[in-house]
Amino acid sequence: MAITASTYDKAYLAEAAYGKNPSTGEYLNRDSEIGNSMSSVWTVAAKSPNNSSGYQGVLLKNTLTGQFGFASRGTASVLDVGNDLQMGVGMLPSQVKDAVAFFTSVRSQFGLNSSNTFFTGHSLGGAISQYLGAKYG
């Protein structure tokens, strides 16, 4: 199965990685549904655990297609700026380690693979998504 998520869906899910429903502003919990008239309906399958690096990610499942979107949050705090600076000097951001740990923890649980999962994010989350896509996608 090919990934059929629209650019709009990918941007919408990147926004959801900040922990709130982009349409309502409500905080996301496991099994929260997000979507609107321009978007498919996505359900929160898993949220990253708290960690010292500040990484925040969310795994969402499209309730119509069964596809998954793995979204990573971008720069949102002072802690994240340190990760941005790491990239500025050619290093991997510290948050990559926690993103990899979160992805590997949900990969087998949900049967994630390159044909049913895409990575998305904004800013720092976009860089993390590129890394994860190159490694696992």
Short mmCIF file of C-alpha atoms in Angstrom, two decimals:
data_model
loop_
_atom_site.label_atom_id
_atom_site.label_comp_id
_atom_site.label_asym_id
_atom_site.label_seq_id
_atom_site.Cartn_x
_atom_site.Cartn_y
_atom_site.Cartn_z
CA MET A 1 0.00 0.00 0.00
CA ALA A 2 1.36 3.41 -0.93
CA ILE A 3 1.18 6.33 1.44
CA THR A 4 -1.70 8.54 0.32
CA ALA A 5 -1.71 11.22 3.02
CA SER A 6 -2.06 14.69 1.56
CA THR A 7 0.36 17.53 2.14
CA TYR A 8 -2.42 19.14 4.16
CA ASP A 9 -2.71 16.03 6.39
CA LYS A 10 1.05 15.99 6.94
CA ALA A 11 1.09 19.67 7.93
CA TYR A 12 -1.97 19.17 10.14
CA LEU A 13 -0.33 16.26 11.95
CA ALA A 14 2.91 18.21 12.36
CA GLU A 15 0.84 20.82 14.21
CA ALA A 16 -0.72 18.08 16.35
CA ALA A 17 2.76 17.09 17.57
CA TYR A 18 2.66 20.22 19.75
CA GLY A 19 0.12 18.33 21.88
CA LYS A 20 -3.11 20.10 20.95
CA ASN A 21 -5.83 19.44 18.40
CA PRO A 22 -5.15 21.96 15.60
CA SER A 23 -8.89 22.50 15.09
CA THR A 24 -10.08 22.86 18.69
CA GLY A 25 -7.00 23.66 20.78
CA GLU A 26 -7.85 20.81 23.16
CA TYR A 27 -5.00 18.74 24.56
CA LEU A 28 -4.54 15.38 22.86
CA ASN A 29 -4.90 12.15 24.78
CA ARG A 30 -4.61 8.59 23.58
CA ASP A 31 -7.58 7.82 21.32
CA SER A 32 -8.28 11.54 20.72
CA GLU A 33 -9.58 12.12 17.22
CA ILE A 34 -8.47 15.05 15.12
CA GLY A 35 -9.61 16.18 11.71
CA ASN A 36 -11.87 18.62 9.96
CA SER A 37 -13.62 19.01 6.62
CA MET A 38 -10.33 19.27 4.72
CA SER A 39 -8.61 16.43 6.58
CA SER A 40 -9.00 12.74 7.04
CA VAL A 41 -9.82 11.59 10.56
CA TRP A 42 -6.80 10.68 12.63
CA THR A 43 -6.72 9.02 16.05
CA VAL A 44 -3.88 9.35 18.54
CA ALA A 45 -2.37 5.88 18.82
CA ALA A 46 0.55 6.80 21.13
CA LYS A 47 2.31 9.80 22.62
CA SER A 48 5.99 9.96 23.45
CA PRO A 49 6.85 9.62 27.13
CA ASN A 50 8.33 12.52 29.08
CA ASN A 51 12.10 12.68 28.67
CA SER A 52 15.03 14.91 29.60
CA SER A 53 15.76 16.07 26.01
CA GLY A 54 12.36 17.72 25.58
CA TYR A 55 11.40 15.53 22.60
CA GLN A 56 7.66 15.40 22.00
CA GLY A 57 6.09 13.18 19.36
CA VAL A 58 2.81 11.53 18.55
CA LEU A 59 1.79 8.52 16.48
CA LEU A 60 -1.54 9.00 14.73
CA LYS A 61 -3.60 6.48 12.77
CA ASN A 62 -5.89 7.35 9.87
CA THR A 63 -9.22 5.75 10.73
CA LEU A 64 -10.18 5.50 7.04
CA THR A 65 -7.00 4.09 5.49
CA GLY A 66 -5.19 2.49 8.44
CA GLN A 67 -2.05 4.48 7.63
CA PHE A 68 0.12 6.02 10.34
CA GLY A 69 1.69 9.43 10.72
CA PHE A 70 4.61 9.82 13.10
CA ALA A 71 4.83 13.51 13.97
CA SER A 72 7.62 15.28 15.87
CA ARG A 73 7.22 18.68 17.50
CA GLY A 74 9.42 21.58 16.44
CA THR A 75 11.17 24.21 18.52
CA ALA A 76 8.86 25.28 21.35
CA SER A 77 11.06 25.84 24.40
CA VAL A 78 14.48 27.00 25.52
CA LEU A 79 15.50 23.34 25.79
CA ASP A 80 14.72 22.92 22.08
CA VAL A 81 16.97 25.84 21.15
CA GLY A 82 19.97 23.82 22.37
CA ASN A 83 18.98 21.11 19.88
CA ASP A 84 18.73 23.73 17.13
CA LEU A 85 22.23 24.94 17.99
CA GLN A 86 23.54 21.37 17.81
CA MET A 87 22.27 21.17 14.23
CA GLY A 88 23.86 24.55 13.49
CA VAL A 89 27.29 23.10 14.22
CA GLY A 90 26.66 19.87 12.29
CA MET A 91 25.63 17.60 15.17
CA LEU A 92 22.54 15.46 15.53
CA PRO A 93 20.09 17.04 17.97
CA SER A 94 19.94 15.30 21.35
CA GLN A 95 16.21 14.75 20.80
CA VAL A 96 16.93 12.25 18.00
CA LYS A 97 17.84 9.61 20.59
CA ASP A 98 14.43 9.94 22.28
CA ALA A 99 12.63 10.07 18.92
CA VAL A 100 14.32 6.81 17.88
CA ALA A 101 13.42 5.24 21.24
CA PHE A 102 9.78 6.28 20.85
CA PHE A 103 9.58 5.07 17.24
CA THR A 104 11.18 1.70 18.01
CA SER A 105 8.82 1.26 20.98
CA VAL A 106 5.73 1.64 18.77
CA ARG A 107 7.07 0.08 15.55
CA SER A 108 6.35 -3.55 16.43
CA GLN A 109 3.30 -2.76 18.58
CA PHE A 110 1.50 -1.17 15.61
CA GLY A 111 3.25 -2.99 12.74
CA LEU A 112 4.82 0.18 11.35
CA ASN A 113 6.79 -0.07 8.11
CA SER A 114 7.72 2.07 5.11
CA SER A 115 4.51 1.21 3.26
CA ASN A 116 2.09 2.28 6.01
CA THR A 117 3.93 5.04 7.89
CA PHE A 118 5.17 8.52 7.06
CA PHE A 119 7.16 10.98 9.16
CA THR A 120 6.30 14.64 9.53
CA GLY A 121 7.28 17.62 11.63
CA HIS A 122 7.97 21.33 11.58
CA SER A 123 11.26 23.10 12.22
CA LEU A 124 13.27 20.93 14.65
CA GLY A 125 10.58 18.25 14.25
CA GLY A 126 11.08 18.35 10.49
CA ALA A 127 14.80 17.67 10.91
CA ILE A 128 14.05 14.79 13.27
CA SER A 129 11.48 13.44 10.78
CA GLN A 130 14.03 13.54 7.97
CA TYR A 131 16.46 11.56 10.10
CA LEU A 132 13.81 8.97 11.04
CA GLY A 133 12.63 8.72 7.42
CA ALA A 134 16.17 8.07 6.21
CA LYS A 135 16.79 5.48 8.93
CA TYR A 136 13.42 3.67 8.94
CA GLY A 137 11.43 4.85 5.93
#
